[in-house]
PDB file of C-alpha atoms and ligand atoms in Angstrom:
ATOM      1  CA  MET A 170     -67.979-243.813  30.742  1.00 35.00           C
ATOM      2  CA  THR A 171     -69.804-247.226  30.231  1.00 36.00           C
ATOM      3  CA  ALA A 172     -73.075-248.227  31.659  1.00 37.00           C
ATOM      4  CA  ARG A 173     -71.310-249.951  34.460  1.00 42.00           C
ATOM      5  CA  SER A 174     -69.110-247.226  35.604  1.00 39.00           C
ATOM      6  CA  SER A 175     -71.580-244.638  35.431  1.00 38.00           C
ATOM      7  CA  ARG A 176     -73.744-246.709  38.203  1.00 44.00           C
ATOM      8  CA  SER A 177     -70.453-246.907  40.298  1.00 39.00           C
ATOM      9  CA  ARG A 178     -71.484-244.902  43.239  1.00 40.00           C
ATOM     10  CA  GLY A 179     -72.462-245.550  46.688  1.00 40.00           C
ATOM     11  CA  VAL A 180     -75.867-244.584  47.308  1.00 47.00           C
ATOM     12  CA  ARG A 181     -77.657-245.218  50.392  1.00 45.00           C
ATOM     13  CA  GLY A 182     -81.323-245.554  49.749  1.00 50.00           C
ATOM     14  CA  SER A 183     -83.793-247.124  47.333  1.00 56.00           C
ATOM     15  CA  GLN A 184     -83.594-245.128  44.239  1.00 56.00           C
ATOM     16  CA  VAL A 185     -80.796-243.909  41.636  1.00 61.00           C
ATOM     17  CA  PRO A 186     -81.247-240.405  41.467  1.00 53.00           C
ATOM     18  CA  ASN A 187     -80.412-238.468  38.370  1.00 56.00           C
ATOM     19  CA  ASP A 188     -79.010-241.310  36.508  1.00 63.00           C
ATOM     20  CA  PRO A 189     -80.163-241.704  33.064  1.00 59.00           C
ATOM     21  CA  THR A 190     -78.727-244.997  32.061  1.00 68.00           C
ATOM     22  CA  PRO A 191     -81.167-247.752  31.145  1.00 68.00           C
ATOM     23  CA  ALA A 192     -80.205-249.828  34.179  1.00 75.00           C
ATOM     24  CA  SER A 193     -81.257-246.879  36.403  1.00 86.00           C
ATOM     25  CA  ALA A 194     -84.380-246.428  34.842  1.00 89.00           C
ATOM     26  CA  ALA A 195     -85.171-250.033  35.139  1.00 93.00           C
ATOM     27  CA  TRP A 196     -83.989-250.056  38.974  1.00 94.00           C
ATOM     28  CA  ASN A 197     -86.448-246.808  39.480  1.00 93.00           C
ATOM     29  CA  ALA A 198     -89.064-248.712  37.747  1.00 94.00           C
ATOM     30  CA  LEU A 199     -88.631-251.763  39.982  1.00 96.00           C
ATOM     31  CA  VAL A 200     -88.445-249.825  43.077  1.00 96.00           C
ATOM     32  CA  ARG A 201     -91.839-248.183  42.448  1.00 96.00           C
ATOM     33  CA  GLU A 202     -93.405-251.553  41.687  1.00 98.00           C
ATOM     34  CA  ILE A 203     -92.047-252.606  44.994  1.00 98.00           C
ATOM     35  CA  GLU A 204     -93.169-249.769  46.824  1.00 97.00           C
ATOM     36  CA  GLY A 205     -96.821-250.280  45.480  1.00 98.00           C
ATOM     37  CA  CYS A 206     -96.601-254.229  46.096  1.00 98.00           C
ATOM     38  CA  THR A 207     -99.621-255.848  47.311  1.00 98.00           C
ATOM     39  CA  LYS A 208     -98.887-259.544  46.331  1.00 98.00           C
ATOM     40  CA  CYS A 209     -98.494-260.823  49.986  1.00 98.00           C
ATOM     41  CA  PRO A 210    -100.021-260.205  53.246  1.00 98.00           C
ATOM     42  CA  LEU A 211     -96.909-258.356  54.416  1.00 98.00           C
ATOM     43  CA  HIS A 212     -98.111-255.246  52.459  1.00 98.00           C
ATOM     44  CA  ARG A 213    -100.924-254.937  55.103  1.00 98.00           C
ATOM     45  CA  THR A 214     -98.500-254.171  58.195  1.00 97.00           C
ATOM     46  CA  ARG A 215     -95.564-252.389  56.725  1.00 98.00           C
ATOM     47  CA  THR A 216     -94.669-248.672  57.227  1.00 98.00           C
ATOM     48  CA  HIS A 217     -91.906-248.651  54.367  1.00 97.00           C
ATOM     49  CA  THR A 218     -91.032-251.332  51.874  1.00 98.00           C
ATOM     50  CA  VAL A 219     -86.987-251.787  52.208  1.00 98.00           C
ATOM     51  CA  VAL A 220     -85.217-252.259  48.882  1.00 97.00           C
ATOM     52  CA  TYR A 221     -81.457-251.753  49.045  1.00 97.00           C
ATOM     53  CA  ARG A 222     -78.599-249.626  50.041  1.00 95.00           C
ATOM     54  CA  GLY A 223     -75.107-249.354  48.817  1.00 95.00           C
ATOM     55  CA  SER A 224     -73.286-249.250  45.360  1.00 93.00           C
ATOM     56  CA  PHE A 225     -75.117-249.964  42.083  1.00 91.00           C
ATOM     57  CA  ALA A 226     -72.196-251.632  40.698  1.00 91.00           C
ATOM     58  CA  PRO A 227     -71.123-253.788  43.493  1.00 95.00           C
ATOM     59  CA  ARG A 228     -68.522-256.402  43.729  1.00 96.00           C
ATOM     60  CA  LEU A 229     -70.623-258.543  46.178  1.00 97.00           C
ATOM     61  CA  VAL A 230     -74.044-258.279  47.543  1.00 98.00           C
ATOM     62  CA  PHE A 231     -74.944-259.176  51.291  1.00 98.00           C
ATOM     63  CA  VAL A 232     -78.356-260.705  51.306  1.00 98.00           C
ATOM     64  CA  GLY A 233     -80.467-260.939  54.628  1.00 98.00           C
ATOM     65  CA  GLU A 234     -83.669-262.435  55.408  1.00 96.00           C
ATOM     66  CA  ALA A 235     -86.152-259.538  56.116  1.00 97.00           C
ATOM     67  CA  PRO A 236     -86.527-256.177  57.584  1.00 97.00           C
ATOM     68  CA  GLY A 237     -86.821-255.560  61.250  1.00 95.00           C
ATOM     69  CA  ALA A 238     -88.320-252.614  63.233  1.00 95.00           C
ATOM     70  CA  ALA A 239     -85.492-250.075  62.447  1.00 95.00           C
ATOM     71  CA  GLU A 240     -85.680-250.948  58.570  1.00 96.00           C
ATOM     72  CA  ASP A 241     -89.464-250.666  58.603  1.00 97.00           C
ATOM     73  CA  ARG A 242     -89.033-247.343  60.148  1.00 96.00           C
ATOM     74  CA  THR A 243     -86.354-245.898  57.808  1.00 96.00           C
ATOM     75  CA  GLY A 244     -86.824-247.846  54.529  1.00 97.00           C
ATOM     76  CA  VAL A 245     -83.194-248.747  54.646  1.00 97.00           C
ATOM     77  CA  PRO A 246     -81.875-252.465  55.066  1.00 97.00           C
ATOM     78  CA  PHE A 247     -79.466-253.341  57.983  1.00 96.00           C
ATOM     79  CA  VAL A 248     -79.467-250.472  60.186  1.00 92.00           C
ATOM     80  CA  GLY A 249     -79.696-250.605  64.000  1.00 86.00           C
ATOM     81  CA  ARG A 250     -77.420-253.313  65.819  1.00 90.00           C
ATOM     82  CA  SER A 251     -77.239-255.905  63.129  1.00 92.00           C
ATOM     83  CA  GLY A 252     -76.572-253.224  60.690  1.00 94.00           C
ATOM     84  CA  ARG A 253     -73.731-251.873  62.942  1.00 94.00           C
ATOM     85  CA  ARG A 254     -72.362-255.379  63.257  1.00 95.00           C
ATOM     86  CA  LEU A 255     -72.488-255.883  59.145  1.00 97.00           C
ATOM     87  CA  ASP A 256     -70.926-252.319  58.568  1.00 96.00           C
ATOM     88  CA  ALA A 257     -68.032-253.131  60.730  1.00 96.00           C
ATOM     89  CA  ALA A 258     -67.669-256.585  59.078  1.00 97.00           C
ATOM     90  CA  ILE A 259     -67.755-254.456  55.518  1.00 97.00           C
ATOM     91  CA  GLU A 260     -64.871-252.528  56.942  1.00 96.00           C
ATOM     92  CA  ARG A 261     -62.947-255.296  58.199  1.00 95.00           C
ATOM     93  CA  LEU A 262     -63.208-256.879  54.988  1.00 96.00           C
ATOM     94  CA  GLY A 263     -61.422-253.980  53.508  1.00 95.00           C
ATOM     95  CA  LEU A 264     -64.415-253.060  51.440  1.00 96.00           C
ATOM     96  CA  ALA A 265     -65.363-249.448  50.380  1.00 94.00           C
ATOM     97  CA  ALA A 266     -69.102-248.376  50.313  1.00 87.00           C
ATOM     98  CA  THR A 267     -68.766-248.138  46.580  1.00 90.00           C
ATOM     99  CA  GLU A 268     -68.045-251.931  46.441  1.00 95.00           C
ATOM    100  CA  VAL A 269     -70.760-253.253  48.327  1.00 97.00           C
ATOM    101  CA  GLY A 270     -74.852-253.515  48.179  1.00 97.00           C
ATOM    102  CA  VAL A 271     -77.175-254.784  51.022  1.00 97.00           C
ATOM    103  CA  LEU A 272     -80.647-255.902  50.692  1.00 98.00           C
ATOM    104  CA  ASN A 273     -83.100-258.702  52.013  1.00 98.00           C
ATOM    105  CA  LEU A 274     -85.090-261.573  50.820  1.00 97.00           C
ATOM    106  CA  LEU A 275     -88.261-260.045  51.892  1.00 98.00           C
ATOM    107  CA  LYS A 276     -88.685-256.282  51.306  1.00 98.00           C
ATOM    108  CA  CYS A 277     -91.492-255.595  53.765  1.00 98.00           C
ATOM    109  CA  ARG A 278     -91.252-256.998  57.399  1.00 98.00           C
ATOM    110  CA  PRO A 279     -93.261-259.839  58.856  1.00 97.00           C
ATOM    111  CA  PRO A 280     -94.727-259.271  61.912  1.00 96.00           C
ATOM    112  CA  ASP A 281     -92.732-260.199  65.128  1.00 93.00           C
ATOM    113  CA  ASN A 282     -90.061-260.598  62.974  1.00 92.00           C
ATOM    114  CA  ARG A 283     -90.923-264.102  61.970  1.00 93.00           C
ATOM    115  CA  PHE A 284     -89.703-265.241  58.590  1.00 93.00           C
ATOM    116  CA  ASP A 285     -92.622-265.917  56.188  1.00 93.00           C
ATOM    117  CA  ARG A 286     -91.454-268.667  53.623  1.00 94.00           C
ATOM    118  CA  SER A 287     -94.511-268.053  51.471  1.00 97.00           C
ATOM    119  CA  ALA A 288     -94.206-264.491  51.602  1.00 97.00           C
ATOM    120  CA  ALA A 289     -90.215-265.258  50.668  1.00 97.00           C
ATOM    121  CA  ARG A 290     -91.778-267.313  47.547  1.00 97.00           C
ATOM    122  CA  THR A 291     -93.807-264.551  46.555  1.00 98.00           C
ATOM    123  CA  CYS A 292     -91.130-261.857  46.899  1.00 98.00           C
ATOM    124  CA  ARG A 293     -88.237-263.599  45.296  1.00 97.00           C
ATOM    125  CA  PRO A 294     -88.491-262.372  41.619  1.00 98.00           C
ATOM    126  CA  TYR A 295     -87.867-258.986  43.155  1.00 98.00           C
ATOM    127  CA  LEU A 296     -84.751-260.270  44.480  1.00 98.00           C
ATOM    128  CA  ASP A 297     -83.569-261.798  41.104  1.00 97.00           C
ATOM    129  CA  ARG A 298     -84.651-258.747  39.143  1.00 97.00           C
ATOM    130  CA  GLN A 299     -82.346-256.698  41.471  1.00 97.00           C
ATOM    131  CA  LEU A 300     -79.472-258.983  41.124  1.00 97.00           C
ATOM    132  CA  ALA A 301     -79.774-259.071  37.167  1.00 96.00           C
ATOM    133  CA  LEU A 302     -79.319-255.281  37.505  1.00 95.00           C
ATOM    134  CA  LEU A 303     -76.759-254.984  39.857  1.00 95.00           C
ATOM    135  CA  ARG A 304     -74.627-257.887  38.789  1.00 95.00           C
ATOM    136  CA  PRO A 305     -72.478-258.681  41.874  1.00 97.00           C
ATOM    137  CA  ARG A 306     -69.516-260.999  41.394  1.00 97.00           C
ATOM    138  CA  LEU A 307     -70.438-262.698  44.748  1.00 98.00           C
ATOM    139  CA  LEU A 308     -73.293-263.191  47.033  1.00 98.00           C
ATOM    140  CA  VAL A 309     -72.809-263.335  50.733  1.00 98.00           C
ATOM    141  CA  THR A 310     -76.007-264.787  52.350  1.00 98.00           C
ATOM    142  CA  LEU A 311     -76.492-263.974  55.988  1.00 98.00           C
ATOM    143  CA  GLY A 312     -78.422-266.699  57.865  1.00 97.00           C
ATOM    144  CA  GLY A 313     -80.035-269.691  57.084  1.00 97.00           C
ATOM    145  CA  ASN A 314     -83.116-268.498  55.080  1.00 97.00           C
ATOM    146  CA  PRO A 315     -81.336-266.410  52.467  1.00 97.00           C
ATOM    147  CA  LEU A 316     -79.164-269.443  51.794  1.00 98.00           C
ATOM    148  CA  ARG A 317     -81.829-271.932  51.517  1.00 96.00           C
ATOM    149  CA  ALA A 318     -83.734-269.620  49.142  1.00 96.00           C
ATOM    150  CA  ILE A 319     -80.603-269.076  46.903  1.00 96.00           C
ATOM    151  CA  ASP A 320     -79.115-272.519  47.024  1.00 97.00           C
ATOM    152  CA  PRO A 321     -81.629-274.975  47.999  1.00 96.00           C
ATOM    153  CA  GLY A 322     -78.954-277.651  47.833  1.00 95.00           C
ATOM    154  CA  ALA A 323     -76.835-275.973  50.819  1.00 97.00           C
ATOM    155  CA  PRO A 324     -76.418-277.975  53.684  1.00 97.00           C
ATOM    156  CA  PRO A 325     -77.731-276.338  57.254  1.00 97.00           C
ATOM    157  CA  ILE A 326     -76.053-272.866  57.788  1.00 97.00           C
ATOM    158  CA  LEU A 327     -73.880-274.021  60.849  1.00 96.00           C
ATOM    159  CA  ARG A 328     -72.217-276.581  58.224  1.00 98.00           C
ATOM    160  CA  ALA A 329     -72.399-274.309  54.994  1.00 98.00           C
ATOM    161  CA  ALA A 330     -71.141-270.670  56.761  1.00 98.00           C
ATOM    162  CA  GLY A 331     -67.604-269.963  55.813  1.00 98.00           C
ATOM    163  CA  ALA A 332     -66.979-271.999  52.844  1.00 98.00           C
ATOM    164  CA  LEU A 333     -67.879-270.949  49.382  1.00 98.00           C
ATOM    165  CA  ARG A 334     -70.477-272.568  47.196  1.00 97.00           C
ATOM    166  CA  VAL A 335     -69.671-272.330  43.589  1.00 95.00           C
ATOM    167  CA  GLY A 336     -72.793-274.134  42.171  1.00 91.00           C
ATOM    168  CA  CYS A 337     -74.581-270.899  42.167  1.00 92.00           C
ATOM    169  CA  ASP A 338     -74.227-267.941  39.706  1.00 94.00           C
ATOM    170  CA  PRO A 339     -72.644-265.627  41.159  1.00 96.00           C
ATOM    171  CA  PRO A 340     -71.178-267.985  43.864  1.00 97.00           C
ATOM    172  CA  VAL A 341     -72.357-267.855  47.335  1.00 98.00           C
ATOM    173  CA  PHE A 342     -70.357-267.147  50.473  1.00 98.00           C
ATOM    174  CA  PRO A 343     -72.767-267.951  53.446  1.00 98.00           C
ATOM    175  CA  LEU A 344     -72.236-266.412  56.737  1.00 98.00           C
ATOM    176  CA  LEU A 345     -74.345-266.466  60.198  1.00 98.00           C
ATOM    177  CA  HIS A 346     -76.738-263.629  60.383  1.00 96.00           C
ATOM    178  CA  PRO A 347     -75.397-260.825  62.119  1.00 95.00           C
ATOM    179  CA  ALA A 348     -78.201-260.586  64.864  1.00 93.00           C
ATOM    180  CA  ALA A 349     -77.264-264.338  65.873  1.00 92.00           C
ATOM    181  CA  THR A 350     -73.751-263.419  66.307  1.00 91.00           C
ATOM    182  CA  LEU A 351     -75.050-260.962  69.225  1.00 90.00           C
ATOM    183  CA  ARG A 352     -76.812-263.399  71.182  1.00 90.00           C
ATOM    184  CA  SER A 353     -74.335-266.136  71.309  1.00 91.00           C
ATOM    185  CA  ARG A 354     -70.671-266.178  72.279  1.00 94.00           C
ATOM    186  CA  ALA A 355     -70.014-269.232  69.996  1.00 95.00           C
ATOM    187  CA  TRP A 356     -71.567-267.882  67.109  1.00 94.00           C
ATOM    188  CA  ASN A 357     -69.757-264.731  67.483  1.00 95.00           C
ATOM    189  CA  GLU A 358     -66.501-266.442  67.499  1.00 96.00           C
ATOM    190  CA  ARG A 359     -67.704-268.623  64.314  1.00 97.00           C
ATOM    191  CA  TRP A 360     -68.741-265.060  62.684  1.00 97.00           C
ATOM    192  CA  GLU A 361     -65.074-263.970  63.060  1.00 96.00           C
ATOM    193  CA  ARG A 362     -63.501-267.270  61.894  1.00 98.00           C
ATOM    194  CA  ASP A 363     -65.867-267.242  58.690  1.00 98.00           C
ATOM    195  CA  LEU A 364     -65.363-263.311  58.158  1.00 97.00           C
ATOM    196  CA  GLY A 365     -61.440-264.326  58.156  1.00 98.00           C
ATOM    197  CA  ARG A 366     -61.969-266.660  55.688  1.00 98.00           C
ATOM    198  CA  LEU A 367     -63.932-264.355  53.420  1.00 98.00           C
ATOM    199  CA  ALA A 368     -61.414-261.893  53.793  1.00 97.00           C
ATOM    200  CA  GLU A 369     -58.762-264.301  52.787  1.00 97.00           C
ATOM    201  CA  GLY A 370     -60.884-265.289  49.481  1.00 97.00           C
ATOM    202  CA  LEU A 371     -61.214-261.650  48.897  1.00 97.00           C
ATOM    203  CA  ARG A 372     -57.516-260.949  48.694  1.00 95.00           C
ATOM    204  CA  HIS A 373     -57.439-264.014  46.217  1.00 93.00           C
ATOM    205  CA  GLY A 374     -59.670-262.447  44.009  1.00 91.00           C
ATOM    206  CA  LEU A 375     -62.875-264.245  44.963  1.00 92.00           C
ATOM    207  CA  ALA A 376     -64.855-261.148  43.815  1.00 89.00           C
TER     208      ALA A 376
HETATM  209  S1  LIG B 291     -93.131-258.980  50.969  1.00 77.63           S
HETATM  210 FE1  LIG B 291     -92.528-258.643  48.837  1.00 77.63          FE
HETATM  211  S2  LIG B 291     -94.278-259.784  47.704  1.00 77.63           S
HETATM  212 FE2  LIG B 291     -94.913-259.015  49.909  1.00 77.63          FE
HETATM  213  S3  LIG B 291     -95.765-257.332  49.894  1.00 77.63           S
HETATM  214 FE3  LIG B 291     -94.042-256.890  50.335  1.00 77.63          FE
HETATM  215  S4  LIG B 291     -92.806-256.591  48.323  1.00 77.63           S
HETATM  216 FE4  LIG B 291     -94.672-257.581  47.636  1.00 77.63          FE
END
């Protein structure tokens, strides 16, 4: 069994239990580091750090911006209404739980859910280390802030969403944030259109 295939299992939560591979040891060390992190002021108001859910050998990883109240309470990214919307999208894309991962730029909830750019810069190395261990073939950013952080040259989200960006490694497919699609009929229609484009890309070997 290769190191990658030994990590190919869907796991909801932060750590890789009982997995002896070097990658899992590095992952668990990273999780412990994040759980103890006090590098930015968001550590003072968090209940839990929110690190990851999904496969440890994902084809693609969804990148949101920050935990909300439900995520802070549970320590799991994308639970609650946005999470249900995202999970429905994953199902629509025909992807199994073992093929995807879900995480955020920020690992601690910003008060009042106000995105904190300075904290995101401080937190960014954790994201890079997660992605180096997970090695997805495609990133799907959710909303404007993750897109800007990962691909600073990208146009605003309403122009960028639904079109593959190949200048990054791995390539990025931007989508609107699922929470936005719950607030606006027009954005919901845009979400559906862009998901259709992503599904088409996946059918043709995008990831
Ligand atoms: S948001 Fe990131 S950098 Fe700030 S305390 Fe949490 S883990 Fe550390």
